[in-house]
Short mmCIF file of C-alpha atoms and ligand atoms in Angstrom, two decimals:
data_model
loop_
_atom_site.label_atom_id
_atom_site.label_comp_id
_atom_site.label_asym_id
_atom_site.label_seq_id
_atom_site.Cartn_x
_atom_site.Cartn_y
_atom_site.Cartn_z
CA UNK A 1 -35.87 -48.09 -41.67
CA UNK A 2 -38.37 -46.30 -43.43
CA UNK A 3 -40.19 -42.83 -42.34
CA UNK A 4 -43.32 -44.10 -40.78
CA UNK A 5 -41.28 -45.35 -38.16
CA UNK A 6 -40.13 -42.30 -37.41
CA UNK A 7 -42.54 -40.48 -34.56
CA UNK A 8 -43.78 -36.61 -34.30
CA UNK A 9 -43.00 -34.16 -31.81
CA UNK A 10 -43.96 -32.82 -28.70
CA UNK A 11 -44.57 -35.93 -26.26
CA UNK A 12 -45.75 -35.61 -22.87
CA UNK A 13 -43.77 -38.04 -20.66
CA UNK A 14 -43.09 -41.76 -20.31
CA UNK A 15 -46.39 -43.86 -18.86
CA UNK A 16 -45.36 -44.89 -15.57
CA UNK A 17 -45.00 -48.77 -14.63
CA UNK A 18 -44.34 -49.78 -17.90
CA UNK A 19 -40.31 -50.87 -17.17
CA UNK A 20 -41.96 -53.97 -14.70
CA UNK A 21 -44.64 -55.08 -17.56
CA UNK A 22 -41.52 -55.00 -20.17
CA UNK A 23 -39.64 -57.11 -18.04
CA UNK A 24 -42.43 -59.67 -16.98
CA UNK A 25 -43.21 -60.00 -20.71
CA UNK A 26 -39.27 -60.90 -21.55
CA UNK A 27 -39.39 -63.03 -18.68
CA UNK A 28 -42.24 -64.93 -20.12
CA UNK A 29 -40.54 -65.09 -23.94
CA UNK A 30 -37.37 -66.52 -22.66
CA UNK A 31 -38.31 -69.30 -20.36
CA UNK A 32 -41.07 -70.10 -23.61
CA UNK A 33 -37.48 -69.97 -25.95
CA UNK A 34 -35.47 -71.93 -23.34
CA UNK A 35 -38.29 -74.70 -22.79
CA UNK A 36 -39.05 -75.56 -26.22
CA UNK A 37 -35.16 -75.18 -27.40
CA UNK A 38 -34.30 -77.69 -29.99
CA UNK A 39 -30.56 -78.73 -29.41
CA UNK A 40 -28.09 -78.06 -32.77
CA UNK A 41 -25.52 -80.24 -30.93
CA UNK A 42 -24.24 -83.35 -32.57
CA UNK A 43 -24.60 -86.45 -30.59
CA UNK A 44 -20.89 -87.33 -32.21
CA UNK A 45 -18.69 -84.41 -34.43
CA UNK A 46 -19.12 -84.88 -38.18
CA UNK A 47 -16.42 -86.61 -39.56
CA UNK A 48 -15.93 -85.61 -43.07
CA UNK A 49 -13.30 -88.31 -43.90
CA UNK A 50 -16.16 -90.97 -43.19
CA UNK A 51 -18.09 -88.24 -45.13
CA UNK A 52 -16.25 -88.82 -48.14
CA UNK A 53 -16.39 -92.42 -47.78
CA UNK A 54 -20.07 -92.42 -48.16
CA UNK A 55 -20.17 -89.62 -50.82
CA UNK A 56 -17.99 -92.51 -52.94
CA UNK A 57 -20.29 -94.46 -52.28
CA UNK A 58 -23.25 -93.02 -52.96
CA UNK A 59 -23.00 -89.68 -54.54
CA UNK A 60 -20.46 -89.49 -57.14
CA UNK A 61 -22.81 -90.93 -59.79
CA UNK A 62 -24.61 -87.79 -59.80
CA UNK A 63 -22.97 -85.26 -58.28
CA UNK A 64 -19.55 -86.47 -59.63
CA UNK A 65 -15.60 -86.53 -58.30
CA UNK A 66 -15.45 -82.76 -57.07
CA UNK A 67 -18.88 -82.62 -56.27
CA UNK A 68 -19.58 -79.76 -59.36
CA UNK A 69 -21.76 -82.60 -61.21
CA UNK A 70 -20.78 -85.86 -63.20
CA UNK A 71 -19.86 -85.76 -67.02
CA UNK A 72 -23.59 -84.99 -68.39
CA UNK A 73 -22.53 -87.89 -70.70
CA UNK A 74 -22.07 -90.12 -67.87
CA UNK A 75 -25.65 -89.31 -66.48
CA UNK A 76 -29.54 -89.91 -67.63
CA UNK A 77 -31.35 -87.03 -65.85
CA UNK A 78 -31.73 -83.80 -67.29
CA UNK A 79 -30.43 -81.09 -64.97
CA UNK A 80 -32.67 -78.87 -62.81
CA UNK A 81 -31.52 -75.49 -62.80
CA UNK A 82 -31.30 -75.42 -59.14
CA UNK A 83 -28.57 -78.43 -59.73
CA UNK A 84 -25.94 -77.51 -57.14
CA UNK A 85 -22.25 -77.24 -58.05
CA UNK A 86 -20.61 -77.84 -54.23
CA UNK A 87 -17.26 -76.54 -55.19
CA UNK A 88 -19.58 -73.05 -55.73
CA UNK A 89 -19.46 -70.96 -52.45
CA UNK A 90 -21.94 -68.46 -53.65
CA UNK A 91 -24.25 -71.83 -53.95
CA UNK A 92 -23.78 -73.32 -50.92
CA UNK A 93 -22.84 -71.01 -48.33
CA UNK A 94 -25.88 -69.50 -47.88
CA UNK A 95 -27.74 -72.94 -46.87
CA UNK A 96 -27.63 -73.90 -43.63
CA UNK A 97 -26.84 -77.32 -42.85
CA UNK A 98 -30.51 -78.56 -41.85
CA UNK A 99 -31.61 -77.45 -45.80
CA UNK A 100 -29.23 -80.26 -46.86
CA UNK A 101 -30.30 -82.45 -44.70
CA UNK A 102 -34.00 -82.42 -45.20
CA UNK A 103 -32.79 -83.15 -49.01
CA UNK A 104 -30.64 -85.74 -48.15
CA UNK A 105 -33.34 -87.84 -45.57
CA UNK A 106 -36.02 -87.18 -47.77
CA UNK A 107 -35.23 -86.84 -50.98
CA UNK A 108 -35.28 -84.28 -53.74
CA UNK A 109 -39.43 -83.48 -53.33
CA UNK A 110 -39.16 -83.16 -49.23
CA UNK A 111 -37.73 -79.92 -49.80
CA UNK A 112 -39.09 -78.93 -52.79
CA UNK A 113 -36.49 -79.94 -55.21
CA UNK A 114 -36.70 -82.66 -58.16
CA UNK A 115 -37.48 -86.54 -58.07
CA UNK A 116 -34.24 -87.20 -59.43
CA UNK A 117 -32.32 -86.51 -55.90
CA UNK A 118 -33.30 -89.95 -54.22
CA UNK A 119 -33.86 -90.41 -50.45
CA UNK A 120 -31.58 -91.52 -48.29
CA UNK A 121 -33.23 -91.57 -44.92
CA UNK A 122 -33.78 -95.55 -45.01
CA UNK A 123 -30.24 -96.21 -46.41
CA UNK A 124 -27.97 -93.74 -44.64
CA UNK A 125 -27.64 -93.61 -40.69
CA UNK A 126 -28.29 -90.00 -38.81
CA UNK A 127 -24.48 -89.65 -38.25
CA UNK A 128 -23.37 -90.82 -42.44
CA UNK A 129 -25.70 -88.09 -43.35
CA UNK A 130 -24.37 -85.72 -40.89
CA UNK A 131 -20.65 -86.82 -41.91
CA UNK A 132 -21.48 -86.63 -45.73
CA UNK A 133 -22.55 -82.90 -44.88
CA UNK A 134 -19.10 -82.44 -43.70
CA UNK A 135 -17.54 -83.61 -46.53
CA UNK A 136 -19.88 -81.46 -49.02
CA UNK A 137 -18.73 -78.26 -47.09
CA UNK A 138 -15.24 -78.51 -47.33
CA UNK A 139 -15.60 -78.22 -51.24
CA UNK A 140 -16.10 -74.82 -50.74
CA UNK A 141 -12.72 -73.49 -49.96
CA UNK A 142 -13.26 -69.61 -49.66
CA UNK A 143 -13.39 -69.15 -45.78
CA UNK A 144 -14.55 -65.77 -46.04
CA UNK A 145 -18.74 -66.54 -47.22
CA UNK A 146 -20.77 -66.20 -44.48
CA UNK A 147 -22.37 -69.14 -43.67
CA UNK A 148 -26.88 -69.54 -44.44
CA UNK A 149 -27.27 -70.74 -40.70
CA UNK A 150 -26.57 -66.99 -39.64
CA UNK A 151 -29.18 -65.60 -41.93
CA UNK A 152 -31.86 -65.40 -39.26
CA UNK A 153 -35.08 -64.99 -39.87
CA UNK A 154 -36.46 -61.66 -40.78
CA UNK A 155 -37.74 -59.53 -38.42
CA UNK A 156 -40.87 -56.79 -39.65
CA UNK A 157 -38.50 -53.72 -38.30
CA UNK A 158 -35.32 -54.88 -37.28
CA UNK A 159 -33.09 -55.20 -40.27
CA UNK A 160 -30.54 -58.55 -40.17
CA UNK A 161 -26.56 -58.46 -40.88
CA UNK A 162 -26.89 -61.04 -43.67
CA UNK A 163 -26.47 -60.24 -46.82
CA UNK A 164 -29.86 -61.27 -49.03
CA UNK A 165 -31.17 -62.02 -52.40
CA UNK A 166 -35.04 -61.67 -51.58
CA UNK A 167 -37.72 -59.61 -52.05
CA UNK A 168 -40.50 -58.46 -49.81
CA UNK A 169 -43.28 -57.05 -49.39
CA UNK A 170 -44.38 -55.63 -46.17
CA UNK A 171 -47.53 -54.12 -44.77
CA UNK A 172 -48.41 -52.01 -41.69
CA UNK A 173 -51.86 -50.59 -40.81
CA UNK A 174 -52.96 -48.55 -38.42
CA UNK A 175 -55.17 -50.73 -36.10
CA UNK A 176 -56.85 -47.62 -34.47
CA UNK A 177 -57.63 -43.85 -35.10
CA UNK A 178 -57.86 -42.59 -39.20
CA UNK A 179 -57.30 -46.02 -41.19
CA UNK A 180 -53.75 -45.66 -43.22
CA UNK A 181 -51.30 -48.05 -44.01
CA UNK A 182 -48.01 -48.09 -45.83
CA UNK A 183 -46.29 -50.99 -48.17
CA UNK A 184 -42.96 -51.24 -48.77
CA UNK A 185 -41.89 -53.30 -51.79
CA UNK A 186 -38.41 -53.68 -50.83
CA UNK A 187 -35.34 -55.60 -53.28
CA UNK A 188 -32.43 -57.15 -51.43
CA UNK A 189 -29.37 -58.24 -53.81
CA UNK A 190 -25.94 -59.81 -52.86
CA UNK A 191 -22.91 -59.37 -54.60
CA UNK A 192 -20.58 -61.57 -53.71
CA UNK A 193 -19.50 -62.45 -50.70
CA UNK A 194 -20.37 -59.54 -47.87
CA UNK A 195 -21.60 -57.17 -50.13
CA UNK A 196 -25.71 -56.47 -50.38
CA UNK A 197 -27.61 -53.64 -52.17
CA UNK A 198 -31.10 -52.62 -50.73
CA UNK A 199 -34.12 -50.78 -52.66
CA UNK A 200 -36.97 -49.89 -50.43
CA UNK A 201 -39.90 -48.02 -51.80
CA UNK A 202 -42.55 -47.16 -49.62
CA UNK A 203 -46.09 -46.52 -50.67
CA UNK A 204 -48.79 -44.62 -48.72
CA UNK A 205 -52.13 -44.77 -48.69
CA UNK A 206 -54.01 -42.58 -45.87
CA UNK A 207 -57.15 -41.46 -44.64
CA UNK A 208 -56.44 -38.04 -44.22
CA UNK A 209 -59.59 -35.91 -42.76
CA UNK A 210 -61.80 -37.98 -44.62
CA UNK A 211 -60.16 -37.94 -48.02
CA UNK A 212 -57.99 -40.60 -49.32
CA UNK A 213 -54.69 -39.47 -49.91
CA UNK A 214 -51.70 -41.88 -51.77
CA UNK A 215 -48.53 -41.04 -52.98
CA UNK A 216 -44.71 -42.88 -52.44
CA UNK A 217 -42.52 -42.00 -49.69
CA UNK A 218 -39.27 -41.17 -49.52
CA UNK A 219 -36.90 -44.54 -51.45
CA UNK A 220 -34.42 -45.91 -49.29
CA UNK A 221 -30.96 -47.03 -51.38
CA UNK A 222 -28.87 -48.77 -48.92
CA UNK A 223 -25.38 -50.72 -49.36
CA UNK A 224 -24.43 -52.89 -46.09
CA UNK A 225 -21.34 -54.95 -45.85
CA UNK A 226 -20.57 -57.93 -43.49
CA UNK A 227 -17.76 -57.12 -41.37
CA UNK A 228 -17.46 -60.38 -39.33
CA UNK A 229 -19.21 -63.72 -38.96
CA UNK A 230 -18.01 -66.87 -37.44
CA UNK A 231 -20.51 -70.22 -37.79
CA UNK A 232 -18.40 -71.52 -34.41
CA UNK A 233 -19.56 -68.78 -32.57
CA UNK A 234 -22.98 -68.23 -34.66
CA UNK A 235 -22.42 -64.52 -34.99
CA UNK A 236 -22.45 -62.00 -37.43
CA UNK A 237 -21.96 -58.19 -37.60
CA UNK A 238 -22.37 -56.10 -40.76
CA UNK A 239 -22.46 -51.94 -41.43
CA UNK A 240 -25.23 -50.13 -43.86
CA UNK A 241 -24.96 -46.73 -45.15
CA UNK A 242 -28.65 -45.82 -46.77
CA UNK A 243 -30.13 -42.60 -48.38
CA UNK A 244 -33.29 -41.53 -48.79
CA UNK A 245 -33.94 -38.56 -51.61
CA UNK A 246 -36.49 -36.77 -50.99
CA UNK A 247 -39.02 -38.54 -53.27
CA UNK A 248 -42.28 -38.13 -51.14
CA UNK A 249 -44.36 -36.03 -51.12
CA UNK A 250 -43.40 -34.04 -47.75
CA UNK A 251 -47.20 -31.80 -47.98
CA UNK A 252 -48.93 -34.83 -47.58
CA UNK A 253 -46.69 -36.42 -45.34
CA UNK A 254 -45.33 -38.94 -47.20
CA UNK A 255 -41.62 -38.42 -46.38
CA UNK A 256 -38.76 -36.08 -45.16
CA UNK A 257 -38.86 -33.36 -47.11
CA UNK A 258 -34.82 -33.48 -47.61
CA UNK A 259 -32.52 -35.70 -48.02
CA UNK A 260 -31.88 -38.39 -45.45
CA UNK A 261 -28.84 -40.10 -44.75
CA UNK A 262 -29.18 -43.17 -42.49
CA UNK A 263 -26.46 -45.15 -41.40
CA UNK A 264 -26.90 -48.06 -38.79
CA UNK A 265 -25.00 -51.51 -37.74
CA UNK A 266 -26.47 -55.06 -37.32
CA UNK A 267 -24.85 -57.49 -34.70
CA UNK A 268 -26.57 -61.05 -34.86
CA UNK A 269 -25.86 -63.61 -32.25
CA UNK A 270 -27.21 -67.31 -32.77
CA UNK A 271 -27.69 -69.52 -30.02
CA UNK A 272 -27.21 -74.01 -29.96
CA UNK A 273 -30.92 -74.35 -28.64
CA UNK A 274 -32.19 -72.30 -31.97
CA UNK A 275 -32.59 -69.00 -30.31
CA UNK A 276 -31.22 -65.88 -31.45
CA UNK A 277 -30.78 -61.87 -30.70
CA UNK A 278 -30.99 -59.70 -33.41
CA UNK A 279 -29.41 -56.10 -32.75
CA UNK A 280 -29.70 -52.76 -35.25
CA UNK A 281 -28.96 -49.73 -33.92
CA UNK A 282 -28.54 -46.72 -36.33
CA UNK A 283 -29.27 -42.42 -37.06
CA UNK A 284 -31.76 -40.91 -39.16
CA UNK A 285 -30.01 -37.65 -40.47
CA UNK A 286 -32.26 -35.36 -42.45
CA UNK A 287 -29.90 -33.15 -44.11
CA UNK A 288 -32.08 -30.02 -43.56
CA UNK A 289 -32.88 -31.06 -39.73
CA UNK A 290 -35.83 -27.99 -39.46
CA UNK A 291 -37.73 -30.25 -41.92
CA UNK A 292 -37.36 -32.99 -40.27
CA UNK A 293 -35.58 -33.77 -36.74
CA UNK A 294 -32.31 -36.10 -36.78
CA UNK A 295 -33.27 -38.91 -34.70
CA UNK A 296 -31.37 -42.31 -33.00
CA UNK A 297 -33.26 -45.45 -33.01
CA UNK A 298 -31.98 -49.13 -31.58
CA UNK A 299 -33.82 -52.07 -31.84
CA UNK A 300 -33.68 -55.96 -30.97
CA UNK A 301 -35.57 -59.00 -31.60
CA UNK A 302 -35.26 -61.86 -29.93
CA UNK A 303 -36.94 -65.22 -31.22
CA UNK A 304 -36.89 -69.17 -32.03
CA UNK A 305 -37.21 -70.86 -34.49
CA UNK A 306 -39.22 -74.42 -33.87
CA UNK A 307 -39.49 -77.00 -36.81
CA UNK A 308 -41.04 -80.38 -36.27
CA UNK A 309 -39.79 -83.72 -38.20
CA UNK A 310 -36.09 -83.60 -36.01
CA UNK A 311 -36.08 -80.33 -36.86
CA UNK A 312 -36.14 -80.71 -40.60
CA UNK A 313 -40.01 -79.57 -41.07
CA UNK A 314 -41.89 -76.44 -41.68
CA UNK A 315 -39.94 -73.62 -39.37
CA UNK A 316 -42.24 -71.66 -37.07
CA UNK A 317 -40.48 -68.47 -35.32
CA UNK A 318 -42.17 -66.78 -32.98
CA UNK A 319 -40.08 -63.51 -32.10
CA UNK A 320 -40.38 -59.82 -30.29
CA UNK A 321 -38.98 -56.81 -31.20
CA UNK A 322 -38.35 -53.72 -28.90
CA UNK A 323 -37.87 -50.71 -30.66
CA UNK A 324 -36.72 -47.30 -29.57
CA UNK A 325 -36.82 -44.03 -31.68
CA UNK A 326 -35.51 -40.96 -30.06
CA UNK A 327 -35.45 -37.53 -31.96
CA UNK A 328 -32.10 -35.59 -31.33
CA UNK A 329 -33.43 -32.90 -29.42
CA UNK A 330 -33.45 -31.23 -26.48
CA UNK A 331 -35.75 -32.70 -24.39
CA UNK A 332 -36.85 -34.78 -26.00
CA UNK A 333 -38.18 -38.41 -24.84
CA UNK A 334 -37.45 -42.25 -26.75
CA UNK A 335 -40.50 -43.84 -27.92
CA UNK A 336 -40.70 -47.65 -27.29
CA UNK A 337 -42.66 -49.95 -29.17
CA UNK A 338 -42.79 -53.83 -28.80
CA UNK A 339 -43.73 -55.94 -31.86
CA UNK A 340 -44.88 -59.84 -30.59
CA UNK A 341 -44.51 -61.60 -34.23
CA UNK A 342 -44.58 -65.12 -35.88
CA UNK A 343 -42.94 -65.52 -38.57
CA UNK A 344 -43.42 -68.90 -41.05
CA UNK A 345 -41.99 -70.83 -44.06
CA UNK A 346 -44.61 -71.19 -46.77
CA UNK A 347 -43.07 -73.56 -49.63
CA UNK A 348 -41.32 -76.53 -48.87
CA UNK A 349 -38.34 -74.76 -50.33
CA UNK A 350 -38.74 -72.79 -47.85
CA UNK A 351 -38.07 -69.39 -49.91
CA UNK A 352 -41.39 -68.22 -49.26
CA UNK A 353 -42.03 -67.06 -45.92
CA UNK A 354 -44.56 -64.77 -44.12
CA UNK A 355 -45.09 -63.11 -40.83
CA UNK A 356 -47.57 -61.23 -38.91
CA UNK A 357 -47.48 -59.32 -35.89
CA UNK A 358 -49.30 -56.08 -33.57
CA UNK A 359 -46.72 -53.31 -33.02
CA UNK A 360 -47.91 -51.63 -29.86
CA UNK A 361 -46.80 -48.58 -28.65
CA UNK A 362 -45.12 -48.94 -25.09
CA UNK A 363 -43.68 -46.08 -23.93
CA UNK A 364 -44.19 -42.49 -24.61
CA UNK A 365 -47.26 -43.55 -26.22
CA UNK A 366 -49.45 -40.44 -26.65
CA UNK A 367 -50.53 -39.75 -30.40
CA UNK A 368 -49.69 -42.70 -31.31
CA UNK A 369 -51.40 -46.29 -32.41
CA UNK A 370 -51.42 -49.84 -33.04
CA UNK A 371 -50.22 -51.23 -36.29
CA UNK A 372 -51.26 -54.81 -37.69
CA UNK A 373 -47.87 -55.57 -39.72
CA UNK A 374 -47.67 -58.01 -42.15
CA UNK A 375 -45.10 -59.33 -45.04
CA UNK A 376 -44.35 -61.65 -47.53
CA UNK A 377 -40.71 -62.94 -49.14
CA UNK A 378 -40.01 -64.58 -51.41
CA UNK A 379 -35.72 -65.28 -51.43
CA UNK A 380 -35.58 -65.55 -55.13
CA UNK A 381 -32.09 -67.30 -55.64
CA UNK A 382 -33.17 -70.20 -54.16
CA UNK A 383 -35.75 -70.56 -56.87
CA UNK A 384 -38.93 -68.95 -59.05
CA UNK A 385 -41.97 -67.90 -56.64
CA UNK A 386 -44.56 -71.33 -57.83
CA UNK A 387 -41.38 -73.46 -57.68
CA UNK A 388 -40.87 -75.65 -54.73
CA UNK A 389 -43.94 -76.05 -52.61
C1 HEC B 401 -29.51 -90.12 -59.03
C2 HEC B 401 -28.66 -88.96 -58.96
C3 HEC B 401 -28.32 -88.44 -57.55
C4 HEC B 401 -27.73 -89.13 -56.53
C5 HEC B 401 -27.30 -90.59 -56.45
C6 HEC B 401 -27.54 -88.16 -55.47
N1 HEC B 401 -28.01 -86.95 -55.85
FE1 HEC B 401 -28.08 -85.25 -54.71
N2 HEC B 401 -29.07 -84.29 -56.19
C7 HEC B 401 -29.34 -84.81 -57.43
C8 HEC B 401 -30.02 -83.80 -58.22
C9 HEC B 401 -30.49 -83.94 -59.65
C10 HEC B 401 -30.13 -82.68 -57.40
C11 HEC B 401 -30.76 -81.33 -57.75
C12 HEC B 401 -32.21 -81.32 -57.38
C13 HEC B 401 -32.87 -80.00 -57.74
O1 HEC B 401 -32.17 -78.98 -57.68
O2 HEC B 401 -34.06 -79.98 -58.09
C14 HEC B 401 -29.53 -83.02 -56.12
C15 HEC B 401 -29.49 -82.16 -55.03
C16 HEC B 401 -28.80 -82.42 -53.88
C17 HEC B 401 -28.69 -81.52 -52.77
C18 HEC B 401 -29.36 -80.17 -52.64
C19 HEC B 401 -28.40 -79.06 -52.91
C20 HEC B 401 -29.03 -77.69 -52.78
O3 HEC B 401 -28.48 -76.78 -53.36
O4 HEC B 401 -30.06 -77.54 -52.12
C21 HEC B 401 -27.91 -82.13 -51.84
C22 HEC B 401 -27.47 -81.57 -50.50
C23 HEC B 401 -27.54 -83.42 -52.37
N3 HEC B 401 -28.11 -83.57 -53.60
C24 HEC B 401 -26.74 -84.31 -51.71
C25 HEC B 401 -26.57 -85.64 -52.14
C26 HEC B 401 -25.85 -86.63 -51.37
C27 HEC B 401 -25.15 -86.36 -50.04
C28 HEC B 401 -25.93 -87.79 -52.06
C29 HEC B 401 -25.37 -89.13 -51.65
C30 HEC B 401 -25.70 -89.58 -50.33
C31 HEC B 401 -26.67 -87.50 -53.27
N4 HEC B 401 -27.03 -86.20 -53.28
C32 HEC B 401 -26.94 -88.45 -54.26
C33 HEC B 401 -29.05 -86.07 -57.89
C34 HEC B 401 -28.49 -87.08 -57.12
#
């Protein structure tokens, strides 16, 4: 992902004993995953023909015949900005499901939106509103969106298949040894509907014999591209090509030295209780490789995400990632790091988020340290940063 992931040379070998303690650990994270598993299953399939019964009934006022809004004439309220056209896949596909329904139960403020969208919790049973939901998504008719339940939630290192329109900013700090840390101000954009154009600019700031030393790394400008995803079997898989010029200062040791090109691939797989796998697996491919070694790395976080209120509350995902780095040569040995992190939705809206974890080196884990890492998003199409708590 970025260079300070990337490891130095010369490691003595693998600490023995640490394969068991791996295993124990996963062990432990699954049956925690599996216990508190919130089922996605209906009790009884939506039926979007009832759906559109009750969207006669009691939706059409507002949000009019085809669902892209009633005659402004015909209505009182002025419209919010975020006022959703349903016939508009690049509006609705990427919410899941559950957003709607927290709007619908509760109203316009439960999830951050205006007083004008009235609760229907009291007046609507579990299965209209699920029905009604139904209905709403087959005014989208353009199969080929991926659907907002596969965008997982963001993992520190491991980098999703969705395609994003967010912005983040993400520490890490060394938690032992010279204090340093890096922050990556990174810009996600979509365009439309598998296409997604990264900026990542890394900044350093190091304590380097004693002397404070800052300067950016090298920028990462990646395109990725969503090559399959199917909501029926909650997966997604999606390609990046990224390259990083050489815009660090290399002396200091603030990036490659040359240019890097990094390809990788995503694979996503969503589970019915709420648990997922995230996969990445990629090369780091310094052009000038005596600058700066090629490497592999493949990593993989596995989480859940918990939300009280039937699910419809604040969303709480605790998650691991494993990640190996392995420099492409000869004998050389894969470092493995594990990253225990919890990631959390901030604004009602649920477009702010943070998470915090401890990445701790596992295996192979000579010369190197702890880092506390730390971020913040903020997934701007869904709405201006104050908007929405
Ligand atoms: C009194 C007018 C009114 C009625 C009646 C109404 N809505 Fe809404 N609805 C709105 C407005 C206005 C918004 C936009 C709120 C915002 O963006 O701040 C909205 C937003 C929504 C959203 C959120 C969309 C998004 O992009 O997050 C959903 C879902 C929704 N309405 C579904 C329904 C359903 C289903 C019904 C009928 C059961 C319904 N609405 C009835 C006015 C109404």
């Amino acid at each position: 992902m970025n260079w300070m992931n990337r490891r130095q040379s010369g490691w003595p070998s693998p600490a023995g004993g640490s394969w068991p303690r791996l295993a124990g650990f996963l062990v432990v994270v699954m049956s925690a995953a599996a216990l508190s598993a919130q089922t996605l299953k209906y009790t009884k399939r939506p039926d979007a023909v009832h759906g559109e019964t009750v969207y006669r009934s009691g939706c059409i006022a507002c949000h009019g015949d085809r669902g892209a809004g009633a005659a402004p004439t015909s209505t009182e309220f002025v419209r919010p900005d975020t006022f959703p056209d349903f016939t508009r896949c690049d509006q609705t596909t990427p919410e899941p499901d559950i957003n709607w329904k927290a709007t619908i139960v509760h109203g316009g403020p439960g999830f951050g939106l205006s007083t004008i969208m009235p609760a229907f919790g009291e007046l609507l049973s579990d299965e209209d509103i699920n029905d009604v939901i139904a209905y709403l998504r087959t005014m989208c008719t353009n199969p080929h969106w991926p659907r907002g339940e596969l965008n997982l939630p963001r993992a520190i290192v491991t980098e999703k298949a969705f395609p994003e329109d967010e912005f983040v900013l993400s520490t890490a700090a060394n938690a032992s040894g010279a204090p340093g840390f890096t922050t990556d101000y990174i810009h996600e954009q979509s365009f439309g509907a598998k296409t997604q154009l990264e900026v990542d600019l890394p900044q350093h700031d190091e304590d380097q014999n004693h002397q404070w030393q800052n300067g950016i790394g090298d920028i990462t400008f990646g395109l990725k591209r969503v090559l399959w995803s199917s909501l029926r079997t909650g997966s997604i898989v999606a390609v990046q090509g990224g390259v990083l010029p050489p815009t660090g200062d290399s002396k200091r040791g603030f990036g490659a030295g040359t240019t890097t090109f990094e390809p990788f691939v995503s694979a996503d797989q969503l589970f019915r209780t709420n648990t997922w796998v995230q996969f990445q697996m990629g090369a780091e491919l310094p052009v000038d490789p005596k600058k700066s070694p090629q490497s592999l790395f493949y990593y993989t976080a596995l989480g859940q995400t918990l939300a009280g209120d039937h699910r419809l509350g604040r969303q709480w995902s605790p998650m691991v990632e494993f990640l190996a780095n392995r420099d492409l040569l000869d004998g050389a040995k894969t470092d493995w790091d594990v990253l225990p992190e919890m990631q959390v939705t901030l604004s009602k809206r649920q477009h702010i988020r943070v998470d915090l974890g401890y990445r701790a080196p596992f295996i192979n884990t000579a010369g190197r340290q702890g880092q506390v890492d730390f971020y913040i998003l903020w997934d701007w199409a869904d709405g201006k940063f104050w908007e929405g708590w």
